Short mmCIF file of C-alpha atoms in Angstrom, two decimals:
data_model
loop_
_atom_site.label_atom_id
_atom_site.label_comp_id
_atom_site.label_asym_id
_atom_site.label_seq_id
_atom_site.Cartn_x
_atom_site.Cartn_y
_atom_site.Cartn_z
CA MET D 736 5.41 3.62 29.03
CA SER D 737 8.50 1.79 27.75
CA PHE D 738 8.34 -1.42 25.77
CA ALA D 739 10.88 -4.23 25.91
CA PRO D 740 10.27 -6.72 23.08
CA HIS D 741 10.23 -10.41 23.95
CA GLY D 742 11.06 -11.35 20.36
CA LYS D 743 8.52 -14.12 19.87
CA HIS D 744 6.11 -15.00 17.08
CA LEU D 745 2.34 -14.90 17.62
CA ILE D 746 0.79 -18.14 16.36
CA ALA D 747 -2.68 -19.49 17.21
CA GLY D 748 -2.97 -17.15 20.17
CA GLU D 749 0.40 -18.11 21.71
CA TRP D 750 3.76 -16.35 21.78
CA VAL D 751 6.21 -18.84 20.30
CA GLU D 752 10.00 -18.83 20.38
CA GLY D 753 12.13 -19.98 17.47
CA ALA D 754 15.34 -21.97 17.49
CA ASP D 755 17.33 -19.10 15.95
CA THR D 756 17.29 -15.35 16.49
CA PHE D 757 18.28 -12.20 14.64
CA ALA D 758 19.22 -8.79 16.01
CA SER D 759 17.31 -5.65 15.09
CA GLU D 760 19.30 -2.76 13.60
CA PRO D 761 17.74 0.39 15.05
CA SER D 762 18.61 3.88 13.97
CA SER D 763 19.07 4.70 17.67
CA GLY D 764 18.58 3.00 21.01
CA PRO D 765 19.17 -0.63 21.96
CA SER D 766 19.13 -3.59 19.62
CA HIS D 767 16.87 -6.55 20.50
CA GLN D 768 16.82 -10.24 19.65
CA PHE D 769 13.89 -11.69 17.69
CA SER D 770 13.02 -15.24 16.79
CA VAL D 771 13.53 -16.25 13.18
CA GLY D 772 10.55 -17.57 11.26
CA THR D 773 10.53 -20.97 9.56
CA PRO D 774 8.31 -22.76 7.04
CA GLU D 775 7.12 -25.01 9.88
CA LEU D 776 5.89 -21.99 11.85
CA VAL D 777 4.20 -20.67 8.72
CA ASP D 778 2.34 -23.95 8.35
CA ARG D 779 1.13 -23.81 11.97
CA ALA D 780 -0.06 -20.24 11.59
CA VAL D 781 -1.87 -20.84 8.29
CA ARG D 782 -3.59 -23.99 9.52
CA ALA D 783 -4.83 -22.08 12.57
CA ALA D 784 -6.06 -19.32 10.26
CA GLU D 785 -8.01 -21.82 8.16
CA GLU D 786 -9.60 -23.22 11.32
CA ALA D 787 -10.49 -19.68 12.43
CA PHE D 788 -12.13 -18.97 9.07
CA GLY D 789 -14.81 -21.51 9.95
CA SER D 790 -16.16 -19.03 12.51
CA TYR D 791 -14.70 -15.63 11.58
CA GLY D 792 -15.58 -15.95 7.90
CA TYR D 793 -19.23 -16.40 8.87
CA SER D 794 -19.32 -13.87 11.70
CA SER D 795 -21.59 -10.84 11.62
CA ARG D 796 -20.50 -7.48 10.34
CA GLU D 797 -21.26 -6.12 13.81
CA ASP D 798 -18.78 -8.54 15.39
CA ARG D 799 -16.07 -7.73 12.86
CA ALA D 800 -16.62 -4.00 13.30
CA ALA D 801 -16.29 -4.44 17.06
CA PHE D 802 -12.99 -6.27 16.52
CA LEU D 803 -11.61 -3.51 14.28
CA ASN D 804 -12.58 -0.84 16.79
CA ALA D 805 -11.09 -2.87 19.65
CA ILE D 806 -7.77 -3.16 17.78
CA ALA D 807 -7.75 0.62 17.32
CA ASP D 808 -8.41 1.09 21.04
CA GLU D 809 -5.60 -1.27 22.02
CA ILE D 810 -3.15 0.44 19.66
CA GLU D 811 -3.97 3.84 21.14
CA ALA D 812 -3.54 2.41 24.64
CA ARG D 813 0.08 1.65 23.64
CA ALA D 814 0.64 4.94 21.83
CA GLU D 815 3.65 6.17 23.79
CA ALA D 816 5.48 2.85 23.64
CA ILE D 817 4.75 2.44 19.92
CA THR D 818 6.19 5.86 19.16
CA GLU D 819 9.27 5.19 21.25
CA ILE D 820 10.30 1.90 19.68
CA GLY D 821 9.07 2.93 16.23
CA SER D 822 11.31 6.00 16.31
CA GLN D 823 14.28 3.96 17.52
CA GLU D 824 13.93 1.34 14.81
CA SER D 825 13.08 3.54 11.82
CA GLY D 826 14.63 6.90 12.62
CA LEU D 827 11.30 8.53 11.84
CA PRO D 828 10.47 11.58 13.99
CA GLU D 829 7.86 11.32 16.72
CA ALA D 830 5.43 13.61 14.90
CA ARG D 831 5.50 11.38 11.79
CA LEU D 832 4.93 8.22 13.84
CA ASN D 833 2.12 9.80 15.85
CA GLY D 834 0.45 10.82 12.61
CA GLU D 835 0.94 7.37 11.12
CA ARG D 836 -0.55 5.77 14.23
CA GLY D 837 -3.59 8.02 13.89
CA ARG D 838 -3.88 7.05 10.25
CA THR D 839 -3.74 3.37 11.22
CA THR D 840 -6.39 3.55 13.93
CA GLY D 841 -8.51 5.91 11.83
CA GLN D 842 -8.44 3.40 8.99
CA LEU D 843 -9.54 0.58 11.30
CA ARG D 844 -12.46 2.68 12.55
CA LEU D 845 -13.38 3.78 9.01
CA PHE D 846 -13.54 0.18 7.86
CA ALA D 847 -15.67 -0.73 10.88
CA THR D 848 -18.16 1.98 9.97
CA HIS D 849 -18.07 1.04 6.30
CA ILE D 850 -18.87 -2.65 6.69
CA LEU D 851 -21.77 -1.87 9.02
CA LYS D 852 -23.44 0.02 6.17
CA GLY D 853 -23.32 -3.12 4.02
CA ASP D 854 -23.01 -1.35 0.65
CA TYR D 855 -19.65 -3.00 -0.05
CA LEU D 856 -21.44 -6.38 -0.31
CA ASP D 857 -22.99 -5.34 -3.65
CA ARG D 858 -26.06 -7.44 -2.89
CA ARG D 859 -28.27 -8.20 -5.88
CA GLN D 860 -31.42 -10.22 -6.53
CA ASP D 861 -33.31 -11.31 -9.61
CA GLU D 862 -36.64 -12.61 -8.35
CA ALA D 863 -38.03 -15.82 -9.72
CA LEU D 864 -40.31 -15.58 -12.77
CA PRO D 865 -42.01 -19.00 -12.80
CA ASP D 866 -44.41 -18.03 -15.59
CA ARG D 867 -41.84 -16.52 -17.94
CA GLN D 868 -41.88 -17.87 -21.48
CA PRO D 869 -40.25 -19.69 -23.11
CA ALA D 870 -38.52 -20.73 -19.86
CA PRO D 871 -39.00 -19.75 -16.22
CA ARG D 872 -36.33 -17.80 -14.35
CA PRO D 873 -35.03 -19.07 -11.00
CA ASP D 874 -34.57 -16.89 -7.94
CA LEU D 875 -31.01 -15.55 -8.04
CA ARG D 876 -29.23 -13.71 -5.25
CA MET D 877 -25.64 -12.54 -5.15
CA VAL D 878 -23.40 -11.26 -2.37
CA GLN D 879 -19.68 -10.78 -1.79
CA ARG D 880 -18.16 -13.43 0.49
CA PRO D 881 -14.72 -13.60 2.20
CA ILE D 882 -12.14 -15.73 0.42
CA GLY D 883 -10.23 -17.32 3.32
CA PRO D 884 -6.81 -16.82 5.01
CA VAL D 885 -4.75 -13.93 3.66
CA ALA D 886 -0.97 -13.41 3.81
CA VAL D 887 0.31 -9.87 4.39
CA PHE D 888 3.90 -8.66 4.06
CA GLY D 889 4.86 -5.67 6.20
CA ALA D 890 6.33 -2.62 4.44
CA SER D 891 9.70 -1.09 5.30
CA ASN D 892 8.65 2.54 4.91
CA PHE D 893 5.43 2.47 6.96
CA PRO D 894 5.97 0.56 10.23
CA LEU D 895 2.33 1.15 11.20
CA ALA D 896 0.03 2.13 8.32
CA PHE D 897 1.25 -0.53 5.85
CA SER D 898 2.48 -3.21 8.22
CA THR D 899 1.14 -5.36 11.07
CA ALA D 900 -2.28 -3.71 11.50
CA GLY D 901 -2.06 -1.60 8.37
CA GLY D 902 -4.23 -1.34 5.31
CA ASP D 903 -3.97 -4.91 4.00
CA THR D 904 -4.56 -6.46 7.43
CA ALA D 905 -7.44 -4.11 8.24
CA ALA D 906 -9.10 -4.74 4.86
CA ALA D 907 -8.80 -8.52 5.16
CA LEU D 908 -10.15 -8.57 8.71
CA ALA D 909 -13.03 -6.30 7.67
CA ALA D 910 -13.85 -8.71 4.85
CA GLY D 911 -13.92 -11.67 7.26
CA CYS D 912 -10.53 -13.17 6.41
CA PRO D 913 -7.97 -14.32 9.00
CA VAL D 914 -4.50 -12.85 8.46
CA VAL D 915 -0.94 -14.16 8.71
CA VAL D 916 1.57 -11.28 8.71
CA LYS D 917 5.20 -11.69 7.69
CA GLY D 918 6.76 -8.90 9.76
CA HIS D 919 9.41 -6.65 8.24
CA SER D 920 12.84 -7.03 9.81
CA ALA D 921 13.37 -3.25 9.69
CA HIS D 922 10.94 -2.71 12.57
CA PRO D 923 10.29 -6.01 14.39
CA GLY D 924 9.71 -4.38 17.78
CA THR D 925 7.03 -2.11 16.36
CA GLY D 926 5.44 -5.12 14.70
CA GLU D 927 5.45 -7.04 17.96
CA ILE D 928 3.77 -4.37 20.06
CA VAL D 929 1.06 -3.86 17.43
CA ALA D 930 0.55 -7.63 17.32
CA GLU D 931 0.10 -7.51 21.10
CA ALA D 932 -2.65 -4.94 20.58
CA ILE D 933 -4.44 -7.19 18.06
CA HIS D 934 -4.00 -10.17 20.38
CA ALA D 935 -5.48 -8.24 23.31
CA ALA D 936 -8.48 -7.13 21.23
CA ARG D 937 -9.11 -10.70 20.09
CA GLU D 938 -8.94 -12.04 23.64
CA LYS D 939 -11.25 -9.31 24.89
CA LEU D 940 -13.92 -10.31 22.38
CA GLY D 941 -13.38 -14.06 22.74
CA LEU D 942 -12.59 -14.63 19.07
CA HIS D 943 -10.77 -17.63 17.59
CA PRO D 944 -6.99 -17.48 18.28
CA GLY D 945 -6.14 -18.26 14.65
CA ILE D 946 -7.63 -15.03 13.34
CA PHE D 947 -4.26 -13.26 13.39
CA ALA D 948 -0.62 -14.38 13.39
CA LEU D 949 2.73 -12.58 13.23
CA ILE D 950 5.85 -14.34 12.02
CA GLN D 951 9.12 -12.42 12.33
CA GLY D 952 12.32 -12.60 10.33
CA GLY D 953 13.39 -15.56 8.28
CA ASN D 954 14.92 -15.91 4.84
CA ARG D 955 13.20 -16.10 1.48
CA GLU D 956 12.01 -19.63 2.23
CA VAL D 957 9.64 -18.21 4.85
CA GLY D 958 8.00 -15.81 2.41
CA GLN D 959 7.84 -18.52 -0.24
CA ALA D 960 6.27 -20.96 2.21
CA LEU D 961 3.63 -18.37 3.07
CA VAL D 962 2.55 -17.47 -0.47
CA GLN D 963 2.70 -21.08 -1.65
CA HIS D 964 0.76 -22.56 1.26
CA PRO D 965 -2.34 -24.18 -0.24
CA LEU D 966 -4.62 -22.68 2.42
CA ILE D 967 -3.60 -19.07 1.67
CA LYS D 968 -6.10 -17.49 -0.73
CA ALA D 969 -4.54 -14.05 -1.44
CA VAL D 970 -1.44 -11.99 -0.68
CA GLY D 971 -1.06 -8.30 0.18
CA PHE D 972 2.38 -6.74 -0.36
CA THR D 973 3.96 -3.29 -0.34
CA GLY D 974 7.61 -3.16 -1.35
CA SER D 975 10.15 -3.29 -4.13
CA LEU D 976 9.46 -4.20 -7.73
CA GLY D 977 11.97 -7.05 -7.63
CA GLY D 978 10.67 -8.61 -4.43
CA GLY D 979 7.05 -8.13 -5.41
CA ARG D 980 7.51 -9.60 -8.86
CA ALA D 981 9.19 -12.68 -7.37
CA LEU D 982 6.26 -13.26 -5.00
CA TYR D 983 3.76 -12.55 -7.78
CA ASP D 984 5.36 -15.23 -9.93
CA LEU D 985 5.21 -17.70 -7.03
CA CYS D 986 1.49 -17.00 -6.58
CA ALA D 987 0.87 -17.54 -10.29
CA ALA D 988 2.92 -20.76 -10.35
CA ARG D 989 0.93 -22.46 -7.57
CA PRO D 990 -1.25 -25.47 -8.48
CA GLU D 991 -4.09 -23.15 -7.45
CA PRO D 992 -2.97 -19.65 -8.53
CA ILE D 993 -4.08 -16.90 -6.17
CA PRO D 994 -4.32 -13.11 -6.48
CA PHE D 995 -1.24 -11.12 -5.48
CA PHE D 996 -2.07 -7.54 -4.56
CA GLY D 997 1.33 -5.88 -4.77
CA GLU D 998 2.00 -2.15 -4.55
CA LEU D 999 5.47 -1.94 -6.07
CA GLY D 1000 6.43 1.68 -6.61
CA SER D 1001 6.17 4.64 -8.94
CA VAL D 1002 7.97 7.81 -10.06
CA ASN D 1003 4.69 9.81 -9.93
CA PRO D 1004 5.37 12.31 -12.72
CA MET D 1005 4.18 15.91 -12.60
CA PHE D 1006 3.30 17.84 -15.77
CA LEU D 1007 3.76 21.61 -15.43
CA LEU D 1008 1.63 23.22 -18.14
CA PRO D 1009 2.76 26.55 -19.69
CA GLU D 1010 0.36 29.05 -18.11
CA ALA D 1011 0.78 27.60 -14.61
CA LEU D 1012 4.55 27.51 -15.07
CA LYS D 1013 4.58 31.14 -16.16
CA ALA D 1014 2.31 32.35 -13.38
CA ARG D 1015 3.71 30.39 -10.44
CA GLY D 1016 6.66 28.25 -11.48
CA PRO D 1017 8.88 29.18 -8.50
CA GLU D 1018 6.00 28.53 -6.10
CA ILE D 1019 5.46 25.08 -7.61
CA GLY D 1020 9.21 24.44 -7.36
CA LYS D 1021 9.21 25.19 -3.64
CA GLY D 1022 6.21 22.94 -3.13
CA TRP D 1023 7.86 20.19 -5.11
CA SER D 1024 10.93 20.43 -2.90
CA GLY D 1025 8.83 19.89 0.21
CA SER D 1026 7.01 16.91 -1.27
CA LEU D 1027 10.18 15.41 -2.72
CA THR D 1028 12.02 15.44 0.62
CA MET D 1029 9.09 14.58 2.91
CA GLY D 1030 10.15 11.61 5.01
CA ALA D 1031 13.52 11.61 3.20
CA GLY D 1032 11.63 10.83 0.00
CA GLN D 1033 10.64 7.40 1.32
CA PHE D 1034 7.06 7.47 0.10
CA CYS D 1035 5.72 5.39 -2.79
CA THR D 1036 3.92 8.55 -3.97
CA ASN D 1037 7.11 10.65 -3.98
CA PRO D 1038 6.86 12.89 -7.11
CA GLY D 1039 10.24 12.13 -8.67
CA ILE D 1040 9.74 13.58 -12.16
CA ALA D 1041 8.79 17.10 -13.33
CA ILE D 1042 8.00 17.52 -17.04
CA LEU D 1043 7.80 21.02 -18.50
CA ILE D 1044 8.42 22.94 -21.72
CA ASP D 1045 11.93 24.38 -21.96
CA GLY D 1046 12.41 28.13 -21.71
CA PRO D 1047 12.90 31.01 -19.22
CA GLU D 1048 9.94 29.88 -17.09
CA ALA D 1049 11.52 26.45 -16.81
CA ASP D 1050 14.77 28.09 -15.69
CA ALA D 1051 12.95 29.96 -12.92
CA PHE D 1052 11.25 26.78 -11.76
CA VAL D 1053 14.54 24.89 -11.62
CA GLU D 1054 16.32 27.65 -9.72
CA ALA D 1055 13.55 27.87 -7.13
CA THR D 1056 13.54 24.10 -6.70
CA LYS D 1057 17.31 23.97 -6.36
CA ALA D 1058 17.32 26.78 -3.79
CA ALA D 1059 14.65 25.09 -1.71
CA LEU D 1060 16.37 21.69 -1.84
CA SER D 1061 19.70 23.26 -0.87
CA GLY D 1062 18.20 24.19 2.49
CA VAL D 1063 17.30 20.59 3.32
CA GLY D 1064 19.89 18.85 5.48
CA PRO D 1065 20.76 15.16 5.74
CA GLN D 1066 17.81 12.95 6.70
CA THR D 1067 17.97 9.53 8.36
CA MET D 1068 16.74 6.75 6.13
CA LEU D 1069 14.72 3.79 7.35
CA THR D 1070 17.44 1.17 7.03
CA ASP D 1071 21.06 0.90 5.99
CA GLY D 1072 19.90 -1.13 3.00
CA ILE D 1073 17.49 1.56 1.83
CA ALA D 1074 20.20 4.21 2.21
CA LYS D 1075 22.59 2.09 0.16
CA ALA D 1076 19.96 1.51 -2.52
CA PHE D 1077 19.30 5.27 -2.71
CA ARG D 1078 23.00 6.00 -3.29
CA SER D 1079 23.12 3.27 -5.91
CA GLY D 1080 20.07 4.69 -7.69
CA ARG D 1081 21.52 8.19 -7.58
CA ASP D 1082 24.79 6.96 -9.08
CA ARG D 1083 22.91 4.96 -11.72
CA ILE D 1084 21.01 8.05 -12.89
CA ALA D 1085 24.17 10.17 -12.86
CA GLY D 1086 26.08 7.51 -14.76
CA THR D 1087 23.69 7.30 -17.69
CA GLY D 1088 25.33 10.25 -19.40
CA ALA D 1089 21.83 11.48 -20.19
CA VAL D 1090 21.40 13.93 -17.30
CA ARG D 1091 22.93 17.11 -16.00
CA GLU D 1092 23.65 17.27 -12.27
CA LEU D 1093 22.06 20.29 -10.58
CA LEU D 1094 22.40 19.36 -6.92
CA THR D 1095 23.97 16.44 -5.09
CA SER D 1096 26.13 15.81 -2.04
CA THR D 1097 27.16 13.03 0.31
CA SER D 1098 26.59 12.45 4.01
CA ASP D 1099 26.60 9.78 6.70
CA PRO D 1100 25.86 6.35 5.13
CA ARG D 1101 22.48 6.05 6.95
CA LYS D 1102 21.43 9.55 5.84
CA ALA D 1103 20.37 11.06 2.51
CA THR D 1104 20.64 14.55 1.08
CA PRO D 1105 18.49 15.81 -1.84
CA CYS D 1106 19.60 15.28 -5.42
CA LEU D 1107 18.35 17.13 -8.49
CA PHE D 1108 19.09 16.30 -12.12
CA GLU D 1109 17.71 17.46 -15.45
CA THR D 1110 17.47 16.00 -18.92
CA THR D 1111 15.77 16.59 -22.24
CA GLY D 1112 12.68 14.93 -23.59
CA ALA D 1113 14.75 13.20 -26.25
CA GLU D 1114 17.14 11.75 -23.66
CA TRP D 1115 14.22 10.58 -21.53
CA LEU D 1116 12.69 8.73 -24.46
CA ALA D 1117 16.03 7.14 -25.35
CA ASN D 1118 16.91 6.00 -21.80
CA HIS D 1119 14.34 3.74 -20.16
CA GLU D 1120 16.22 3.67 -16.84
CA LEU D 1121 15.51 7.38 -16.27
CA GLY D 1122 11.93 6.32 -15.57
CA GLU D 1123 12.88 3.75 -12.92
CA GLU D 1124 12.14 4.60 -9.29
CA VAL D 1125 14.89 5.83 -6.99
CA PHE D 1126 13.53 5.46 -3.46
CA GLY D 1127 14.59 8.65 -1.73
CA PRO D 1128 14.83 12.44 -2.20
CA LEU D 1129 15.84 12.53 -5.87
CA GLY D 1130 14.16 14.68 -8.49
CA LEU D 1131 14.55 14.71 -12.25
CA VAL D 1132 13.45 17.65 -14.43
CA VAL D 1133 12.55 16.71 -18.00
CA ARG D 1134 12.65 19.68 -20.40
CA VAL D 1135 10.54 19.05 -23.49
CA LYS D 1136 10.47 21.03 -26.74
CA ASP D 1137 6.73 21.59 -27.03
CA GLU D 1138 3.26 20.31 -26.18
CA ALA D 1139 3.56 17.45 -28.66
CA GLU D 1140 6.69 16.12 -26.98
CA MET D 1141 5.01 16.47 -23.59
CA ARG D 1142 2.22 14.18 -24.82
CA THR D 1143 4.83 11.77 -26.20
CA ILE D 1144 6.50 11.66 -22.79
CA ALA D 1145 3.12 10.95 -21.20
CA ARG D 1146 2.52 8.05 -23.59
CA SER D 1147 5.96 6.62 -22.81
CA LEU D 1148 5.23 6.27 -19.10
CA GLU D 1149 4.85 2.92 -17.44
CA GLY D 1150 2.05 2.40 -14.91
CA GLN D 1151 2.05 4.89 -12.04
CA LEU D 1152 0.36 5.32 -8.70
CA THR D 1153 -0.19 9.00 -9.48
CA CYS D 1154 0.17 11.59 -12.22
CA THR D 1155 -0.17 15.31 -11.52
CA LEU D 1156 -1.16 18.26 -13.68
CA HIS D 1157 -0.18 21.78 -12.61
CA LEU D 1158 -2.39 24.02 -14.73
CA ASP D 1159 -4.20 27.34 -14.87
CA ALA D 1160 -7.31 28.32 -16.81
CA GLY D 1161 -5.35 28.90 -20.01
CA ASP D 1162 -3.95 25.36 -19.89
CA CYS D 1163 -7.27 23.55 -20.15
CA GLU D 1164 -6.97 22.51 -23.79
CA LEU D 1165 -3.54 20.97 -23.21
CA GLY D 1166 -4.86 19.42 -20.03
CA LYS D 1167 -7.77 17.89 -21.92
CA SER D 1168 -5.38 16.34 -24.43
CA LEU D 1169 -3.29 14.82 -21.62
CA MET D 1170 -6.11 13.43 -19.52
CA PRO D 1171 -7.03 10.46 -21.75
CA ILE D 1172 -3.37 9.45 -21.66
CA LEU D 1173 -2.76 9.94 -17.95
CA GLU D 1174 -5.90 8.22 -16.70
CA ARG D 1175 -4.68 5.08 -18.48
CA LYS D 1176 -1.30 5.40 -16.77
CA ALA D 1177 -2.23 6.04 -13.12
CA GLY D 1178 -4.67 5.12 -10.38
CA ARG D 1179 -4.92 8.73 -9.15
CA VAL D 1180 -4.69 11.89 -11.26
CA LEU D 1181 -4.20 15.19 -9.38
CA ALA D 1182 -4.54 18.83 -10.31
CA ASN D 1183 -2.45 21.56 -8.67
CA GLY D 1184 -1.21 19.53 -5.73
CA PHE D 1185 1.39 17.00 -4.69
CA PRO D 1186 0.73 13.27 -4.36
CA THR D 1187 2.48 12.67 -1.04
CA GLY D 1188 -0.25 12.23 1.54
CA VAL D 1189 -2.78 9.54 0.59
CA GLU D 1190 -6.18 10.22 2.08
CA VAL D 1191 -7.86 7.18 3.63
CA ALA D 1192 -11.36 7.60 2.24
CA ASP D 1193 -14.08 5.96 0.19
CA ALA D 1194 -13.01 7.41 -3.16
CA MET D 1195 -9.25 6.95 -2.81
CA VAL D 1196 -7.37 4.74 -5.27
CA HIS D 1197 -3.84 3.74 -4.35
CA GLY D 1198 -2.80 1.47 -7.17
CA GLY D 1199 -2.37 1.61 -10.90
CA PRO D 1200 -1.22 -0.29 -13.98
CA PHE D 1201 1.89 -2.46 -13.65
CA PRO D 1202 4.55 -1.87 -12.36
CA ALA D 1203 2.85 0.52 -9.92
CA SER D 1204 0.77 -2.43 -8.76
CA THR D 1205 0.08 -5.98 -9.87
CA ASN D 1206 -3.69 -5.59 -10.07
CA PHE D 1207 -4.93 -2.37 -11.67
CA GLY D 1208 -8.55 -3.10 -10.74
CA HIS D 1209 -8.00 -2.62 -7.02
CA THR D 1210 -6.62 -0.22 -4.42
CA SER D 1211 -4.57 -0.79 -1.27
CA VAL D 1212 -5.92 2.34 0.46
CA GLY D 1213 -9.53 3.33 1.14
CA THR D 1214 -12.69 1.35 1.73
CA LEU D 1215 -12.63 -0.16 -1.77
CA SER D 1216 -9.53 -2.10 -0.65
CA ILE D 1217 -11.80 -4.49 1.29
CA ARG D 1218 -13.14 -5.84 -2.02
CA ARG D 1219 -9.75 -7.45 -2.74
CA PHE D 1220 -10.50 -10.14 -0.19
CA LEU D 1221 -14.05 -10.93 -1.26
CA ARG D 1222 -15.54 -12.89 -4.15
CA PRO D 1223 -19.09 -12.90 -5.52
CA VAL D 1224 -21.25 -15.95 -4.86
CA CYS D 1225 -24.64 -16.50 -6.50
CA TYR D 1226 -27.37 -18.51 -4.73
CA GLN D 1227 -30.03 -20.05 -6.95
CA ASN D 1228 -33.40 -21.06 -5.46
CA MET D 1229 -31.69 -21.34 -2.10
CA PRO D 1230 -33.92 -21.80 0.99
CA GLU D 1231 -33.72 -18.71 3.19
CA ASP D 1232 -32.47 -20.71 6.14
CA LEU D 1233 -29.37 -21.61 4.14
CA LEU D 1234 -28.58 -18.13 2.84
CA PRO D 1235 -25.82 -15.97 4.37
CA ALA D 1236 -27.17 -13.58 6.97
CA ASP D 1237 -26.03 -10.65 4.82
CA LEU D 1238 -28.67 -11.57 2.25
CA CYS D 1239 -31.37 -10.98 4.85
CA HIS D 1240 -30.73 -7.56 6.35
CA ARG D 1241 -32.53 -7.29 9.72
CA GLY D 1242 -34.88 -10.03 8.58
CA VAL D 1243 -35.92 -8.17 5.42
CA LYS D 1244 -35.54 -10.20 2.25
CA ILE D 1245 -33.05 -8.65 -0.15
#
């Protein structure tokens, strides 16, 4: 099943053309024309979303679960076409896109199951105590309620799982919030076909047409118009630190500031403790190579930094890593811009004068080859830019003098999505001394693994202190992500007929 994009926006249930168009820049295959978004189109989409909230925000969990499952069904019905155009636009292999599609539909179904259970509502009640002295207590009930229309920005590196029907959209819809998506220009055809799946699911269930909108292309004014629209109540974003920080500041500067849930990047450091390094350093090095180059290193959880105590075991680890990376050929990057940024980041690290080059090469401008550098703990501490993310297959080995310097390096870290400990039984004391530091630095702390591959599950946290994300109290992956788009409301002495249905589960008073 082939797919030929029509290049229109989806607004209030209608496919709308724009006055101007832009051309997609696929890695392979034909280019297509897409309408360019405008602030006027944003206003139409957001106003329709606010109108839809009047029904969708008060719909049953059963109806919202049915919608999520229907979206998953419609995406799978377009599986072949999604893989075809997704591969053309991004250069990602079919296997990766098929897996990402499964992750996307699996997440939708997981959220459907989760909201049916009702636990996420955190329902509470303090029953009235009319005879309490010295003052009576009123009846108090609390439940989480949806906040209203949500803006979502598609991610460049995940055309499915973090874009049109990805985690932010799925979480907002599960919460009861209509969504306006600003599609990413790196994969507009993929965004369009997924929007068609959402549109078909909505029509099948007879839901309000303003529940979901997709606006393609457009300059910065379009994104600004979206986050500054007074009817938008929160923003979900996955992307660069610079772009995310600009949007965050716009959200904070509004007359009514709103939460900005931005996942902005991370270097995801690994700490190789002495006993593990001695016992299996080369094995860890080979594993690091695979994680570092997975998807051409274009994962926000790419483990870019390895910290270990200098010595012969460190030499063996480095040699094994270098040998493994040397066998990795050029990999196509998602966009020309990302490839250019990778080369710029590589040259920035090399130009600091604080690193030694172990492996680097050049290739076609759209492709990337692995790079490996090393430095000392002292140089790391003296050069802040060594800790800045390079989006792509670049690794930096930091050789420290001793355990004390390793802890100093840990304390120097900015906020991270992940931190990893490679340790054996004899490393537990050092591990215990690092844990209080690392759990303050990252949203997920791993032992003896690699952070690429984020499980979509109840206990997952994909977030962390700034600059990994803009809100350390939340996650953009897993069922807890739904809570971002809810707020607690307390009802005092409220007649039952006026209470939200979720405060009376199957007619039983909560």
